[in-house]
């Protein structure tokens, strides 16, 4: 079964298109978790327990695990999430040349040492050969950066090419052509709804991973109407869910007796986002 088939089954099973981003910033973790051997894993486990019934996918961002303890936490996180039957998208934005990119592709290899995700995000700006080792893994998903949710994404992605199309439009067209195994999708942010709509019109059948809904203020209705119009796809929120326990003025630390507060708040935030997105499905 392909990744997108598995993702589609998960979406149907939980009636949700929510992807929960697992970005455990060490400076924002509840203080009581510091006593654990792997605080990031302890945090993620509680978040997964609280949110999995509302999650179509979990999306850990590799940037928060780039150290020995972090890598161990990531391995535990991926295994635990998959044990809950939730697909895992590793947000790594990898790509490189030759043997280097083949090594990066091991992040999807179930027989390799280390974490083996179900899908990964990749960067297209080194060309097709830098992505081919990912695309060759037919049962894994490959989400290619197209029109990202950060404000600076326009600096390059909105540049007009000599033929008149924009860079992000050319990326979408190329990925559509590279999708020989039906395992490729696009990352298109909800913070630029006009571009989201334009990309969907251009590639009506590609699955989208839509970030930016939540703390980045992306358009939830556009995320569903355009981002998910191709069928299978997910809308991601990271900080808006996992740090929902923080108040609007300052970080609120848990104290003895309310150690589940942060997880309870995450579960409620995931439930609310699921309900909000389902209004437009």
PDB file of C-alpha atoms in Angstrom:
ATOM      1  CA  UNK A   1       0.000   0.000   0.000  1.00  0.00           C
ATOM      2  CA  UNK A   2       1.350   3.428  -0.929  1.00  0.00           C
ATOM      3  CA  UNK A   3       1.834   6.230   1.570  1.00  0.00           C
ATOM      4  CA  UNK A   4      -1.056   8.241   0.184  1.00  0.00           C
ATOM      5  CA  UNK A   5      -3.350   5.214   0.334  1.00  0.00           C
ATOM      6  CA  UNK A   6      -2.398   4.727   3.984  1.00  0.00           C
ATOM      7  CA  UNK A   7      -2.867   8.432   4.661  1.00  0.00           C
ATOM      8  CA  UNK A   8      -6.287   8.339   3.008  1.00  0.00           C
ATOM      9  CA  UNK A   9      -7.329   5.430   5.216  1.00  0.00           C
ATOM     10  CA  UNK A  10      -6.171   7.323   8.292  1.00  0.00           C
ATOM     11  CA  UNK A  11      -8.100  10.445   7.279  1.00  0.00           C
ATOM     12  CA  UNK A  12     -11.243   8.379   6.861  1.00  0.00           C
ATOM     13  CA  UNK A  13     -10.710   6.512  10.136  1.00  0.00           C
ATOM     14  CA  UNK A  14     -10.461   9.643  12.294  1.00  0.00           C
ATOM     15  CA  UNK A  15     -12.456  12.007  10.059  1.00  0.00           C
ATOM     16  CA  UNK A  16      -9.612  14.503  10.202  1.00  0.00           C
ATOM     17  CA  UNK A  17      -7.086  16.197   7.931  1.00  0.00           C
ATOM     18  CA  UNK A  18      -5.055  17.608  10.820  1.00  0.00           C
ATOM     19  CA  UNK A  19      -1.307  17.087  10.841  1.00  0.00           C
ATOM     20  CA  UNK A  20       0.180  17.738  14.277  1.00  0.00           C
ATOM     21  CA  UNK A  21       3.678  19.198  14.080  1.00  0.00           C
ATOM     22  CA  UNK A  22       5.999  17.811  16.746  1.00  0.00           C
ATOM     23  CA  UNK A  23       8.538  20.623  17.212  1.00  0.00           C
ATOM     24  CA  UNK A  24       9.646  20.288  20.860  1.00  0.00           C
ATOM     25  CA  UNK A  25      11.612  23.492  21.374  1.00  0.00           C
ATOM     26  CA  UNK A  26      13.656  22.707  24.525  1.00  0.00           C
ATOM     27  CA  UNK A  27      13.227  26.276  25.801  1.00  0.00           C
ATOM     28  CA  UNK A  28       9.447  25.896  25.805  1.00  0.00           C
ATOM     29  CA  UNK A  29       9.014  22.479  27.395  1.00  0.00           C
ATOM     30  CA  UNK A  30       7.297  22.220  30.776  1.00  0.00           C
ATOM     31  CA  UNK A  31       9.884  22.336  33.551  1.00  0.00           C
ATOM     32  CA  UNK A  32       8.872  19.069  35.157  1.00  0.00           C
ATOM     33  CA  UNK A  33       9.926  17.158  32.022  1.00  0.00           C
ATOM     34  CA  UNK A  34      13.572  18.151  32.527  1.00  0.00           C
ATOM     35  CA  UNK A  35      13.989  15.282  34.976  1.00  0.00           C
ATOM     36  CA  UNK A  36      13.455  12.753  32.178  1.00  0.00           C
ATOM     37  CA  UNK A  37      16.355  11.169  30.304  1.00  0.00           C
ATOM     38  CA  UNK A  38      14.939  12.454  27.009  1.00  0.00           C
ATOM     39  CA  UNK A  39      12.702  15.452  27.744  1.00  0.00           C
ATOM     40  CA  UNK A  40      11.733  15.940  24.100  1.00  0.00           C
ATOM     41  CA  UNK A  41      10.583  12.344  23.841  1.00  0.00           C
ATOM     42  CA  UNK A  42       8.697  12.622  27.140  1.00  0.00           C
ATOM     43  CA  UNK A  43       6.955  15.724  25.782  1.00  0.00           C
ATOM     44  CA  UNK A  44       6.135  14.150  22.421  1.00  0.00           C
ATOM     45  CA  UNK A  45       4.768  10.976  23.962  1.00  0.00           C
ATOM     46  CA  UNK A  46       2.261  12.946  26.000  1.00  0.00           C
ATOM     47  CA  UNK A  47       1.339  15.106  23.002  1.00  0.00           C
ATOM     48  CA  UNK A  48       0.796  12.005  20.860  1.00  0.00           C
ATOM     49  CA  UNK A  49      -1.345  10.389  23.540  1.00  0.00           C
ATOM     50  CA  UNK A  50      -3.474  13.537  23.785  1.00  0.00           C
ATOM     51  CA  UNK A  51      -3.854  14.267  20.057  1.00  0.00           C
ATOM     52  CA  UNK A  52      -3.671  11.017  18.096  1.00  0.00           C
ATOM     53  CA  UNK A  53      -7.441  10.523  17.923  1.00  0.00           C
ATOM     54  CA  UNK A  54      -7.649  13.832  16.018  1.00  0.00           C
ATOM     55  CA  UNK A  55      -4.482  13.403  13.926  1.00  0.00           C
ATOM     56  CA  UNK A  56      -4.296  12.263  10.329  1.00  0.00           C
ATOM     57  CA  UNK A  57      -0.505  12.541  10.588  1.00  0.00           C
ATOM     58  CA  UNK A  58       2.304  13.651  12.833  1.00  0.00           C
ATOM     59  CA  UNK A  59       5.049  15.879  11.423  1.00  0.00           C
ATOM     60  CA  UNK A  60       8.245  16.135  13.479  1.00  0.00           C
ATOM     61  CA  UNK A  61      10.640  18.800  12.209  1.00  0.00           C
ATOM     62  CA  UNK A  62      14.198  17.479  12.087  1.00  0.00           C
ATOM     63  CA  UNK A  63      15.624  20.839  13.207  1.00  0.00           C
ATOM     64  CA  UNK A  64      14.462  20.144  16.762  1.00  0.00           C
ATOM     65  CA  UNK A  65      16.311  16.819  16.943  1.00  0.00           C
ATOM     66  CA  UNK A  66      19.732  17.594  15.457  1.00  0.00           C
ATOM     67  CA  UNK A  67      21.848  16.296  18.344  1.00  0.00           C
ATOM     68  CA  UNK A  68      22.482  12.799  19.803  1.00  0.00           C
ATOM     69  CA  UNK A  69      19.740  12.928  22.438  1.00  0.00           C
ATOM     70  CA  UNK A  70      17.428  14.574  19.963  1.00  0.00           C
ATOM     71  CA  UNK A  71      17.956  11.830  17.410  1.00  0.00           C
ATOM     72  CA  UNK A  72      17.129   9.230  20.053  1.00  0.00           C
ATOM     73  CA  UNK A  73      14.004  11.222  20.910  1.00  0.00           C
ATOM     74  CA  UNK A  74      13.047  11.328  17.246  1.00  0.00           C
ATOM     75  CA  UNK A  75      13.452   7.560  16.866  1.00  0.00           C
ATOM     76  CA  UNK A  76      11.221   6.959  19.875  1.00  0.00           C
ATOM     77  CA  UNK A  77       8.703   9.511  18.620  1.00  0.00           C
ATOM     78  CA  UNK A  78       8.397   7.985  15.153  1.00  0.00           C
ATOM     79  CA  UNK A  79       8.071   4.455  16.528  1.00  0.00           C
ATOM     80  CA  UNK A  80       5.437   5.515  19.060  1.00  0.00           C
ATOM     81  CA  UNK A  81       3.365   7.471  16.537  1.00  0.00           C
ATOM     82  CA  UNK A  82       3.425   4.583  14.071  1.00  0.00           C
ATOM     83  CA  UNK A  83       2.405   2.286  16.916  1.00  0.00           C
ATOM     84  CA  UNK A  84      -0.749   4.435  17.171  1.00  0.00           C
ATOM     85  CA  UNK A  85      -1.327   3.809  13.437  1.00  0.00           C
ATOM     86  CA  UNK A  86      -0.645   7.457  12.609  1.00  0.00           C
ATOM     87  CA  UNK A  87       1.555   8.150   9.556  1.00  0.00           C
ATOM     88  CA  UNK A  88       4.693  10.195  10.189  1.00  0.00           C
ATOM     89  CA  UNK A  89       5.938  12.922   7.853  1.00  0.00           C
ATOM     90  CA  UNK A  90       9.514  13.913   8.657  1.00  0.00           C
ATOM     91  CA  UNK A  91       9.913  17.608   7.914  1.00  0.00           C
ATOM     92  CA  UNK A  92      13.564  17.532   6.915  1.00  0.00           C
ATOM     93  CA  UNK A  93      13.676  19.518   3.633  1.00  0.00           C
ATOM     94  CA  UNK A  94      16.556  17.356   2.461  1.00  0.00           C
ATOM     95  CA  UNK A  95      18.234  17.142  -0.954  1.00  0.00           C
ATOM     96  CA  UNK A  96      21.815  16.984  -2.147  1.00  0.00           C
ATOM     97  CA  UNK A  97      23.989  15.453  -4.824  1.00  0.00           C
ATOM     98  CA  UNK A  98      24.846  11.822  -5.542  1.00  0.00           C
ATOM     99  CA  UNK A  99      25.757   9.626  -2.619  1.00  0.00           C
ATOM    100  CA  UNK A 100      24.826  12.329  -0.093  1.00  0.00           C
ATOM    101  CA  UNK A 101      21.187  12.401  -1.092  1.00  0.00           C
ATOM    102  CA  UNK A 102      21.106   8.598  -1.125  1.00  0.00           C
ATOM    103  CA  UNK A 103      22.169   8.724   2.512  1.00  0.00           C
ATOM    104  CA  UNK A 104      19.451  11.253   3.285  1.00  0.00           C
ATOM    105  CA  UNK A 105      16.923   8.930   1.656  1.00  0.00           C
ATOM    106  CA  UNK A 106      17.735   6.347   4.340  1.00  0.00           C
ATOM    107  CA  UNK A 107      15.474   8.395   6.590  1.00  0.00           C
ATOM    108  CA  UNK A 108      12.663   6.581   4.758  1.00  0.00           C
ATOM    109  CA  UNK A 109      14.298   3.131   4.720  1.00  0.00           C
ATOM    110  CA  UNK A 110      12.614   0.743   7.138  1.00  0.00           C
ATOM    111  CA  UNK A 111      15.665  -1.545   7.016  1.00  0.00           C
ATOM    112  CA  UNK A 112      18.212   1.172   7.847  1.00  0.00           C
ATOM    113  CA  UNK A 113      19.382   2.191  11.299  1.00  0.00           C
ATOM    114  CA  UNK A 114      17.624   5.180  12.823  1.00  0.00           C
ATOM    115  CA  UNK A 115      14.189   6.697  12.361  1.00  0.00           C
ATOM    116  CA  UNK A 116      12.197   5.558   9.340  1.00  0.00           C
ATOM    117  CA  UNK A 117       9.396   7.967   8.531  1.00  0.00           C
ATOM    118  CA  UNK A 118       6.475   7.288   6.201  1.00  0.00           C
ATOM    119  CA  UNK A 119       7.060  10.482   4.212  1.00  0.00           C
ATOM    120  CA  UNK A 120       9.525  13.349   4.048  1.00  0.00           C
ATOM    121  CA  UNK A 121       9.738  16.948   2.870  1.00  0.00           C
ATOM    122  CA  UNK A 122      12.434  17.752   0.309  1.00  0.00           C
ATOM    123  CA  UNK A 123      13.911  20.821  -1.359  1.00  0.00           C
ATOM    124  CA  UNK A 124      13.733  20.893  -5.186  1.00  0.00           C
ATOM    125  CA  UNK A 125      16.303  23.582  -5.903  1.00  0.00           C
ATOM    126  CA  UNK A 126      19.136  21.172  -6.760  1.00  0.00           C
ATOM    127  CA  UNK A 127      17.047  19.479  -9.419  1.00  0.00           C
ATOM    128  CA  UNK A 128      15.560  16.086 -10.087  1.00  0.00           C
ATOM    129  CA  UNK A 129      18.668  13.987  -9.453  1.00  0.00           C
ATOM    130  CA  UNK A 130      18.819  15.338  -5.898  1.00  0.00           C
ATOM    131  CA  UNK A 131      15.277  14.011  -5.272  1.00  0.00           C
ATOM    132  CA  UNK A 132      15.379  10.767  -7.228  1.00  0.00           C
ATOM    133  CA  UNK A 133      16.469   8.522  -4.313  1.00  0.00           C
ATOM    134  CA  UNK A 134      13.413   9.711  -2.390  1.00  0.00           C
ATOM    135  CA  UNK A 135      11.042   9.379  -5.350  1.00  0.00           C
ATOM    136  CA  UNK A 136      12.319   5.847  -6.020  1.00  0.00           C
ATOM    137  CA  UNK A 137      10.900   4.612  -2.702  1.00  0.00           C
ATOM    138  CA  UNK A 138       7.467   3.856  -4.107  1.00  0.00           C
ATOM    139  CA  UNK A 139       5.698   3.140  -0.813  1.00  0.00           C
ATOM    140  CA  UNK A 140       6.902   6.377   0.832  1.00  0.00           C
ATOM    141  CA  UNK A 141       5.599   9.901   0.422  1.00  0.00           C
ATOM    142  CA  UNK A 142       7.699  12.811  -0.850  1.00  0.00           C
ATOM    143  CA  UNK A 143       6.421  16.352  -0.273  1.00  0.00           C
ATOM    144  CA  UNK A 144       8.366  18.859  -2.375  1.00  0.00           C
ATOM    145  CA  UNK A 145       8.617  22.487  -1.262  1.00  0.00           C
ATOM    146  CA  UNK A 146       6.633  24.631  -3.682  1.00  0.00           C
ATOM    147  CA  UNK A 147       5.141  27.805  -2.152  1.00  0.00           C
ATOM    148  CA  UNK A 148       6.152  27.936   1.483  1.00  0.00           C
ATOM    149  CA  UNK A 149       4.366  29.682   4.348  1.00  0.00           C
ATOM    150  CA  UNK A 150       7.194  31.971   5.502  1.00  0.00           C
ATOM    151  CA  UNK A 151       7.125  35.667   4.516  1.00  0.00           C
ATOM    152  CA  UNK A 152      10.447  35.416   2.698  1.00  0.00           C
ATOM    153  CA  UNK A 153       9.228  32.604   0.484  1.00  0.00           C
ATOM    154  CA  UNK A 154       8.315  35.176  -2.149  1.00  0.00           C
ATOM    155  CA  UNK A 155      11.957  36.264  -2.501  1.00  0.00           C
ATOM    156  CA  UNK A 156      12.690  33.311  -4.783  1.00  0.00           C
ATOM    157  CA  UNK A 157       9.456  31.398  -5.261  1.00  0.00           C
ATOM    158  CA  UNK A 158       7.598  34.369  -6.769  1.00  0.00           C
ATOM    159  CA  UNK A 159      10.300  35.318  -9.259  1.00  0.00           C
ATOM    160  CA  UNK A 160       9.125  35.427 -12.863  1.00  0.00           C
ATOM    161  CA  UNK A 161      10.964  33.218 -15.320  1.00  0.00           C
ATOM    162  CA  UNK A 162      11.732  34.092 -18.924  1.00  0.00           C
ATOM    163  CA  UNK A 163       8.796  31.990 -20.133  1.00  0.00           C
ATOM    164  CA  UNK A 164       6.411  34.042 -17.956  1.00  0.00           C
ATOM    165  CA  UNK A 165       5.625  31.517 -15.235  1.00  0.00           C
ATOM    166  CA  UNK A 166       6.761  31.936 -11.634  1.00  0.00           C
ATOM    167  CA  UNK A 167       9.337  29.748  -9.905  1.00  0.00           C
ATOM    168  CA  UNK A 168       6.786  28.035  -7.663  1.00  0.00           C
ATOM    169  CA  UNK A 169       4.571  27.335 -10.677  1.00  0.00           C
ATOM    170  CA  UNK A 170       7.504  25.735 -12.506  1.00  0.00           C
ATOM    171  CA  UNK A 171       8.269  23.612  -9.436  1.00  0.00           C
ATOM    172  CA  UNK A 172       4.672  22.389  -9.321  1.00  0.00           C
ATOM    173  CA  UNK A 173       4.762  21.459 -13.010  1.00  0.00           C
ATOM    174  CA  UNK A 174       8.066  19.609 -12.663  1.00  0.00           C
ATOM    175  CA  UNK A 175       6.922  17.606  -9.640  1.00  0.00           C
ATOM    176  CA  UNK A 176       3.754  16.651 -11.498  1.00  0.00           C
ATOM    177  CA  UNK A 177       5.978  15.279 -14.252  1.00  0.00           C
ATOM    178  CA  UNK A 178       8.285  13.480 -11.805  1.00  0.00           C
ATOM    179  CA  UNK A 179       5.402  11.709 -10.063  1.00  0.00           C
ATOM    180  CA  UNK A 180       5.893   8.404 -11.886  1.00  0.00           C
ATOM    181  CA  UNK A 181       5.154   6.294  -8.797  1.00  0.00           C
ATOM    182  CA  UNK A 182       2.265   8.391  -7.504  1.00  0.00           C
ATOM    183  CA  UNK A 183       4.164   9.156  -4.292  1.00  0.00           C
ATOM    184  CA  UNK A 184       4.924  12.864  -4.748  1.00  0.00           C
ATOM    185  CA  UNK A 185       3.085  15.846  -3.308  1.00  0.00           C
ATOM    186  CA  UNK A 186       3.691  19.525  -2.697  1.00  0.00           C
ATOM    187  CA  UNK A 187       4.187  21.770   0.320  1.00  0.00           C
ATOM    188  CA  UNK A 188       2.014  24.840  -0.260  1.00  0.00           C
ATOM    189  CA  UNK A 189       1.360  27.217   2.623  1.00  0.00           C
ATOM    190  CA  UNK A 190      -2.018  28.457   3.793  1.00  0.00           C
ATOM    191  CA  UNK A 191      -0.578  31.935   4.427  1.00  0.00           C
ATOM    192  CA  UNK A 192      -0.720  32.666   0.670  1.00  0.00           C
ATOM    193  CA  UNK A 193      -4.250  31.584  -0.322  1.00  0.00           C
ATOM    194  CA  UNK A 194      -4.081  33.089  -3.821  1.00  0.00           C
ATOM    195  CA  UNK A 195      -0.944  31.122  -4.619  1.00  0.00           C
ATOM    196  CA  UNK A 196      -2.469  28.041  -3.014  1.00  0.00           C
ATOM    197  CA  UNK A 197      -5.447  28.338  -5.343  1.00  0.00           C
ATOM    198  CA  UNK A 198      -3.195  28.915  -8.354  1.00  0.00           C
ATOM    199  CA  UNK A 199      -1.097  25.837  -7.660  1.00  0.00           C
ATOM    200  CA  UNK A 200      -4.178  23.695  -7.171  1.00  0.00           C
ATOM    201  CA  UNK A 201      -5.566  24.807 -10.525  1.00  0.00           C
ATOM    202  CA  UNK A 202      -2.259  23.915 -12.138  1.00  0.00           C
ATOM    203  CA  UNK A 203      -1.894  20.435 -10.558  1.00  0.00           C
ATOM    204  CA  UNK A 204      -5.409  19.261  -9.653  1.00  0.00           C
ATOM    205  CA  UNK A 205      -4.395  15.756  -8.612  1.00  0.00           C
ATOM    206  CA  UNK A 206      -1.250  16.169  -6.494  1.00  0.00           C
ATOM    207  CA  UNK A 207      -1.597  15.773  -2.706  1.00  0.00           C
ATOM    208  CA  UNK A 208      -0.698  18.846  -0.656  1.00  0.00           C
ATOM    209  CA  UNK A 209       0.835  19.305   2.753  1.00  0.00           C
ATOM    210  CA  UNK A 210      -0.462  22.698   3.847  1.00  0.00           C
ATOM    211  CA  UNK A 211       1.436  24.382   6.709  1.00  0.00           C
ATOM    212  CA  UNK A 212       0.751  27.756   8.266  1.00  0.00           C
ATOM    213  CA  UNK A 213      -2.653  27.195   9.849  1.00  0.00           C
ATOM    214  CA  UNK A 214      -2.401  27.995  13.530  1.00  0.00           C
ATOM    215  CA  UNK A 215       0.174  30.364  14.976  1.00  0.00           C
ATOM    216  CA  UNK A 216       1.135  31.603  11.476  1.00  0.00           C
ATOM    217  CA  UNK A 217      -2.443  32.711  10.831  1.00  0.00           C
ATOM    218  CA  UNK A 218      -3.031  30.851   7.573  1.00  0.00           C
ATOM    219  CA  UNK A 219      -6.423  30.679   5.903  1.00  0.00           C
ATOM    220  CA  UNK A 220      -8.165  27.506   7.113  1.00  0.00           C
ATOM    221  CA  UNK A 221     -10.933  27.674   4.519  1.00  0.00           C
ATOM    222  CA  UNK A 222      -8.480  28.083   1.637  1.00  0.00           C
ATOM    223  CA  UNK A 223      -6.317  25.322   3.072  1.00  0.00           C
ATOM    224  CA  UNK A 224      -9.198  22.885   2.727  1.00  0.00           C
ATOM    225  CA  UNK A 225     -10.919  24.274  -0.366  1.00  0.00           C
ATOM    226  CA  UNK A 226      -7.761  24.443  -2.470  1.00  0.00           C
ATOM    227  CA  UNK A 227      -5.132  22.503  -0.578  1.00  0.00           C
ATOM    228  CA  UNK A 228      -7.196  19.356  -0.219  1.00  0.00           C
ATOM    229  CA  UNK A 229      -9.180  19.596  -3.443  1.00  0.00           C
ATOM    230  CA  UNK A 230      -6.929  16.978  -5.035  1.00  0.00           C
ATOM    231  CA  UNK A 231      -8.129  14.313  -2.608  1.00  0.00           C
ATOM    232  CA  UNK A 232      -5.671  13.118   0.012  1.00  0.00           C
ATOM    233  CA  UNK A 233      -3.766  15.809   1.895  1.00  0.00           C
ATOM    234  CA  UNK A 234      -3.238  17.308   5.326  1.00  0.00           C
ATOM    235  CA  UNK A 235      -3.203  20.708   6.999  1.00  0.00           C
ATOM    236  CA  UNK A 236      -0.465  21.168   9.582  1.00  0.00           C
ATOM    237  CA  UNK A 237      -0.345  23.086  12.828  1.00  0.00           C
ATOM    238  CA  UNK A 238       2.647  22.814  15.131  1.00  0.00           C
ATOM    239  CA  UNK A 239       3.021  25.502  17.784  1.00  0.00           C
ATOM    240  CA  UNK A 240      -0.691  26.272  17.757  1.00  0.00           C
ATOM    241  CA  UNK A 241      -1.330  22.758  19.076  1.00  0.00           C
ATOM    242  CA  UNK A 242       1.676  21.585  21.051  1.00  0.00           C
ATOM    243  CA  UNK A 243       2.146  24.892  22.905  1.00  0.00           C
ATOM    244  CA  UNK A 244      -1.539  25.669  23.308  1.00  0.00           C
ATOM    245  CA  UNK A 245      -1.013  25.520  27.084  1.00  0.00           C
ATOM    246  CA  UNK A 246       0.912  28.804  27.009  1.00  0.00           C
ATOM    247  CA  UNK A 247      -1.133  31.911  27.648  1.00  0.00           C
ATOM    248  CA  UNK A 248      -1.040  34.963  25.409  1.00  0.00           C
ATOM    249  CA  UNK A 249       1.293  37.020  27.596  1.00  0.00           C
ATOM    250  CA  UNK A 250       3.983  34.679  28.857  1.00  0.00           C
ATOM    251  CA  UNK A 251       4.929  31.048  29.074  1.00  0.00           C
ATOM    252  CA  UNK A 252       2.992  29.303  31.779  1.00  0.00           C
ATOM    253  CA  UNK A 253       4.966  26.543  33.468  1.00  0.00           C
ATOM    254  CA  UNK A 254       3.225  23.517  34.890  1.00  0.00           C
ATOM    255  CA  UNK A 255       3.573  22.976  38.612  1.00  0.00           C
ATOM    256  CA  UNK A 256       3.153  19.972  40.833  1.00  0.00           C
ATOM    257  CA  UNK A 257      -0.386  18.682  40.482  1.00  0.00           C
ATOM    258  CA  UNK A 258      -1.067  19.896  36.924  1.00  0.00           C
ATOM    259  CA  UNK A 259       1.551  17.975  34.960  1.00  0.00           C
ATOM    260  CA  UNK A 260      -0.932  16.964  32.267  1.00  0.00           C
ATOM    261  CA  UNK A 261      -2.073  20.518  31.556  1.00  0.00           C
ATOM    262  CA  UNK A 262       0.077  20.987  28.475  1.00  0.00           C
ATOM    263  CA  UNK A 263      -1.047  17.692  26.927  1.00  0.00           C
ATOM    264  CA  UNK A 264      -4.708  18.325  27.727  1.00  0.00           C
ATOM    265  CA  UNK A 265      -4.468  21.746  26.068  1.00  0.00           C
ATOM    266  CA  UNK A 266      -2.845  20.197  22.987  1.00  0.00           C
ATOM    267  CA  UNK A 267      -5.582  17.611  22.710  1.00  0.00           C
ATOM    268  CA  UNK A 268      -8.248  20.285  22.905  1.00  0.00           C
ATOM    269  CA  UNK A 269      -6.443  22.458  20.313  1.00  0.00           C
ATOM    270  CA  UNK A 270      -6.188  19.514  17.911  1.00  0.00           C
ATOM    271  CA  UNK A 271      -9.877  18.740  18.404  1.00  0.00           C
ATOM    272  CA  UNK A 272     -10.823  22.366  17.700  1.00  0.00           C
ATOM    273  CA  UNK A 273      -8.709  22.518  14.553  1.00  0.00           C
ATOM    274  CA  UNK A 274     -10.202  19.238  13.332  1.00  0.00           C
ATOM    275  CA  UNK A 275     -13.703  20.649  13.817  1.00  0.00           C
ATOM    276  CA  UNK A 276     -12.747  23.951  12.161  1.00  0.00           C
ATOM    277  CA  UNK A 277     -11.275  22.301   9.083  1.00  0.00           C
ATOM    278  CA  UNK A 278     -14.119  19.819   8.771  1.00  0.00           C
ATOM    279  CA  UNK A 279     -16.528  22.742   8.316  1.00  0.00           C
ATOM    280  CA  UNK A 280     -15.033  23.239   4.850  1.00  0.00           C
ATOM    281  CA  UNK A 281     -14.583  19.626   3.754  1.00  0.00           C
TER     282      UNK A 281
END
